[in-house]
C-alpha positions as semicolon CSV with decimal commas, in nm:
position;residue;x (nm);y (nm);z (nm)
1;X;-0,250;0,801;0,731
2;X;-0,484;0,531;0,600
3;X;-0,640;0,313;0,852
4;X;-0,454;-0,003;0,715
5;X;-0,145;0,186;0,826
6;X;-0,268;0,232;1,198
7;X;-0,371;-0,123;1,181
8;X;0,024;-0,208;1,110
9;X;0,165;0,010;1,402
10;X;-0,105;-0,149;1,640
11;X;0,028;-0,484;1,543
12;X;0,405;-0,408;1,535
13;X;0,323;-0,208;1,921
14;X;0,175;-0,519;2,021
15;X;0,484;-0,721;1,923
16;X;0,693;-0,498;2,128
17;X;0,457;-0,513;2,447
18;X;0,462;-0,938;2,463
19;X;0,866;-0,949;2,403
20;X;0,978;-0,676;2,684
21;X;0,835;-0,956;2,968
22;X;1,136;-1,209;2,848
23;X;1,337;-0,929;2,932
24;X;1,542;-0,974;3,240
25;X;1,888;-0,734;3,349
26;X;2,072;-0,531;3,077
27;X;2,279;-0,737;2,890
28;X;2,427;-0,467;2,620
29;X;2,496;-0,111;2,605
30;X;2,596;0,171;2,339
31;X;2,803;0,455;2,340
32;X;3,011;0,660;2,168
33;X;3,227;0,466;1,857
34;X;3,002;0,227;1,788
35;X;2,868;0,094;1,508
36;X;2,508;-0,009;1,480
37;X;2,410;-0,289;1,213
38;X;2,017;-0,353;1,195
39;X;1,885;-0,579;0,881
40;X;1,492;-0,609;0,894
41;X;1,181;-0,723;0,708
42;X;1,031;-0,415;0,556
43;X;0,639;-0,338;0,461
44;X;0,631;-0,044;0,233
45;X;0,235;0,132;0,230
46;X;0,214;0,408;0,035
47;X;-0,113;0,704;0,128
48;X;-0,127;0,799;-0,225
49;X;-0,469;1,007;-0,128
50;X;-0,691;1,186;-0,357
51;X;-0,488;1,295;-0,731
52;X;-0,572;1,378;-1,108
53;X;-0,449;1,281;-1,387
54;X;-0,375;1,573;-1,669
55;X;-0,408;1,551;-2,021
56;X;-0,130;1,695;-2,221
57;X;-0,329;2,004;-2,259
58;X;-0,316;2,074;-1,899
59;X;-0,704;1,949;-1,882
60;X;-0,818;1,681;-1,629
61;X;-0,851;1,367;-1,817
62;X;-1,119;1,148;-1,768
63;X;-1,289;1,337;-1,419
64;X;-1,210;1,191;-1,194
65;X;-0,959;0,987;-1,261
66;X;-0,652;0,891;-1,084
67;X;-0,386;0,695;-0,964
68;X;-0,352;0,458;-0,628
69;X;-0,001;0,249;-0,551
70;X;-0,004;-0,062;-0,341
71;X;0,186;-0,181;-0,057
72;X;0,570;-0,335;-0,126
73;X;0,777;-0,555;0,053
74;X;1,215;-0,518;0,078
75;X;1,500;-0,624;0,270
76;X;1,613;-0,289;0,541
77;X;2,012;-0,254;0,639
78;X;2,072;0,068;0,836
79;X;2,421;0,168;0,966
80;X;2,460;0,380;1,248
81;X;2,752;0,535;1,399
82;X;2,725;0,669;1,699
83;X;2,856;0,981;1,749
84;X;2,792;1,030;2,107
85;X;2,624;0,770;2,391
86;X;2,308;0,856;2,265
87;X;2,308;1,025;1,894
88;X;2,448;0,876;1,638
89;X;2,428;0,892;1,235
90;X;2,226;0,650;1,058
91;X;2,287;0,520;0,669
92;X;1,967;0,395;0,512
93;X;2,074;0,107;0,275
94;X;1,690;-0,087;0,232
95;X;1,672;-0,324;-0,101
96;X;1,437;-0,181;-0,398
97;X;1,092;-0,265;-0,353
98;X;0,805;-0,279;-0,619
99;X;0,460;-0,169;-0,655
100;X;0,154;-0,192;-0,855
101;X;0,017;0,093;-1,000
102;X;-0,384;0,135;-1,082
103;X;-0,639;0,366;-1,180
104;X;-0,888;0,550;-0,938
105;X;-1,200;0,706;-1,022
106;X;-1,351;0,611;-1,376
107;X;-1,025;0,426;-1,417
108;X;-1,064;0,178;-1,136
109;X;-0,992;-0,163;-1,149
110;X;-0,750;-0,041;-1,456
111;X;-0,359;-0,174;-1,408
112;X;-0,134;0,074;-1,501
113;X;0,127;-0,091;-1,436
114;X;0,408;-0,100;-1,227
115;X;0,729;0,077;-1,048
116;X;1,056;-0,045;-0,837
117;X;1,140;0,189;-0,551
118;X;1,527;0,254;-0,406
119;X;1,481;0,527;-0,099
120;X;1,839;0,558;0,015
121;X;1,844;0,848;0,339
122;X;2,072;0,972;0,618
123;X;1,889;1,011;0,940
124;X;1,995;1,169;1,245
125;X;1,877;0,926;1,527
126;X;1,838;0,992;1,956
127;X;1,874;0,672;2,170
128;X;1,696;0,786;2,504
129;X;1,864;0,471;2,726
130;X;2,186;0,373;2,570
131;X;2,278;0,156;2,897
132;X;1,933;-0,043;2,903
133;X;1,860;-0,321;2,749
134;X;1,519;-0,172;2,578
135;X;1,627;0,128;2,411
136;X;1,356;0,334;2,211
137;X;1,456;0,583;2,004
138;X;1,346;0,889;1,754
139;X;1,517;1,031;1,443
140;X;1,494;1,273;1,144
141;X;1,655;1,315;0,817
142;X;1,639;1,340;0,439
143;X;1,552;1,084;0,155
144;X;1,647;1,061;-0,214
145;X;1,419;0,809;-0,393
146;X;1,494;0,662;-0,676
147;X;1,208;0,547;-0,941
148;X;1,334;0,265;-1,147
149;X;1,212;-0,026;-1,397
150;X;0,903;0,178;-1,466
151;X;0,666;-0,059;-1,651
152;X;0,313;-0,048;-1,810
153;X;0,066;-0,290;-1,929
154;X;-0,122;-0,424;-2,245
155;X;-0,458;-0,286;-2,049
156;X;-0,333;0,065;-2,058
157;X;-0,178;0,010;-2,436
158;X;-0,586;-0,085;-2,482
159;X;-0,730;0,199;-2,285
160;X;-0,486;0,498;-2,444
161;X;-0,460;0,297;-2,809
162;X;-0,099;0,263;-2,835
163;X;0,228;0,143;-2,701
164;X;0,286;0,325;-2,388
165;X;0,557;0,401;-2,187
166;X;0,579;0,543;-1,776
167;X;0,844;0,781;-1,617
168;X;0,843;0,876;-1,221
169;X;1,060;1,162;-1,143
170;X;1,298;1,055;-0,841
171;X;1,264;1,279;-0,539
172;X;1,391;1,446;-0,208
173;X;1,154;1,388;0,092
174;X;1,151;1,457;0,463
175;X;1,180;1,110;0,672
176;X;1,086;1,057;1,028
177;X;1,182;0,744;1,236
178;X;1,082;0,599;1,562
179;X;1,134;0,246;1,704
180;X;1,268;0,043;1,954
181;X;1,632;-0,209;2,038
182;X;1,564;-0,525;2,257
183;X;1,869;-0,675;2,378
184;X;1,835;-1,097;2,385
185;X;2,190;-1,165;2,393
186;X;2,513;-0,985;2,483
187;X;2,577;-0,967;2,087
188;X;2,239;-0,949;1,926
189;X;1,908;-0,746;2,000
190;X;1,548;-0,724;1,847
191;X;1,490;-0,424;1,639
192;X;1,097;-0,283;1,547
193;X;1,084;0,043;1,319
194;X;0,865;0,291;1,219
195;X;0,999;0,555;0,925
196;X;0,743;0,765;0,731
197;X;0,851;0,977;0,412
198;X;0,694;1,321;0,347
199;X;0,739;1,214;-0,013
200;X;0,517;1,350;-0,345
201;X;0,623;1,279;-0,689
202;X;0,525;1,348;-1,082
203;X;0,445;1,051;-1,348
204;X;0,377;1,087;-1,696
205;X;0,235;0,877;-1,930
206;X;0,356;0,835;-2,311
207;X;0,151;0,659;-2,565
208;X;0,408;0,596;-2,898
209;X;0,694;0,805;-2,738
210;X;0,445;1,068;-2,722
211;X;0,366;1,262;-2,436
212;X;-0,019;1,208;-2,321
213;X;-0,073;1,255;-1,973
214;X;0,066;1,399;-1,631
215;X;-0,040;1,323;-1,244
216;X;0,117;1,425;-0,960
217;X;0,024;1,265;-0,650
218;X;0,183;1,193;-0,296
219;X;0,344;0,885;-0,138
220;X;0,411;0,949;0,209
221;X;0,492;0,557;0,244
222;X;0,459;0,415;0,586
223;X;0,750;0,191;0,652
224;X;0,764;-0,112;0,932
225;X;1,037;-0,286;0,992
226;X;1,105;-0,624;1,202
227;X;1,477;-0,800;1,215
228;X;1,772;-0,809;1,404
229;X;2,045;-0,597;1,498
230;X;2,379;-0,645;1,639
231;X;2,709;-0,384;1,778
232;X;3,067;-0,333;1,627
């Protein structure tokens, strides 16, 4: 996890710590039946870490040379049903996101260009005090992502000497969850998340509908979430 990351969960954590003091008696419970809505601000950071890019031989091109993907920024809406007082089912509905990609190595400070992200996922989720009014929680599940509107630029039309053209293969990943439910009315609570995606992928790179270049790297996006929630 890249130290920007940590730097995120320290200031999300400290969020958490000054709003539990406004905090009086419980206010709202869950339990079995109901249905969770949470819509938050999301700040997708990917830990792309160290990668290669391939030429179409199968040779590395360029040593090194890779690829790095910055943060993105999208609208979360989870469902969850709860299945029981304390576990429920959660439906991970976030907006698309985009990001910028760029070179590493002897291509940095090249722009690639750039990819929009859709990571739909079903997560099974544990609320340890369904009858407080601060209710942390854990979860696990599995993610599909979606790689859409894959786009490159002029620079790398320069750099390779031709039109090019991008392709990310969508992907299953791992996702794990952890956050915390602070009620401040009877209808309507705060809501802080933490997911993080297991999540490695393949791009290749086409110059005139030709097939140049391969890399496969890794994701693992840390995601952080601030909004609101409320109970059907």
């Amino acid at each position: 996890m890249s130290v920007s990351s940590y730097s995120k969960i320290k200031k999300i954590s400290i969020a958490t710590l000054l709003a539990i003091p406004f905090i009086s008696t419980p206010v709202m419970a869950i339990e079995k039946g109901d249905i969770l809505l949470d819509v938050r601000i999301l700040n997708i950071s990917p830990d792309v870490g160290s990668n290669q890019i391939m030429d179409s031989n199968g040779d590395p091109f360029l040593p090194p040379a890779g690829i790095d993907v910055d943060d993105g920024y999208s609208l979360g809406l989870d469902i969850t049903y709860m299945m029981t007082n304390n576990f429920g089912v959660e439906l991970m509905l976030d907006t698309t996101s985009k990001h910028d990609i760029t070179g590493t190595g002897n291509l940095d400070g090249l722009n690639i260009g750039d990819v929009t992200v859709l990571p739909p996922s079903v997560i099974a989720v544990w609320h340890f005090m369904p009858s407080n009014n601060i209710r942390p929680y854990v979860g696990a599940g599995i993610n599909y992502t979606f790689f859409l509107s894959e786009n490159t630029t002029s620079d790398l039309d320069a750099a390779l000497g031709g039109k090019t053209g991008l392709d990310v293969d969508d992907t299953f990943s791992l996702i794990a969850q952890a956050g915390v439910n602070i009620d401040i009315s009877k209808k309507w609570y705060l809501t802080f998340d933490a997911k993080y995606l297991d999540l490695d992928t393949s791009a290749t790179i086409k110059v005139d509908g030709v097939k140049t270049a391969t890399v496969d790297f890794d994701l693992n996006p840390l995601v952080l979430g601030v909004g609101v929630g409320t109970r059907f």
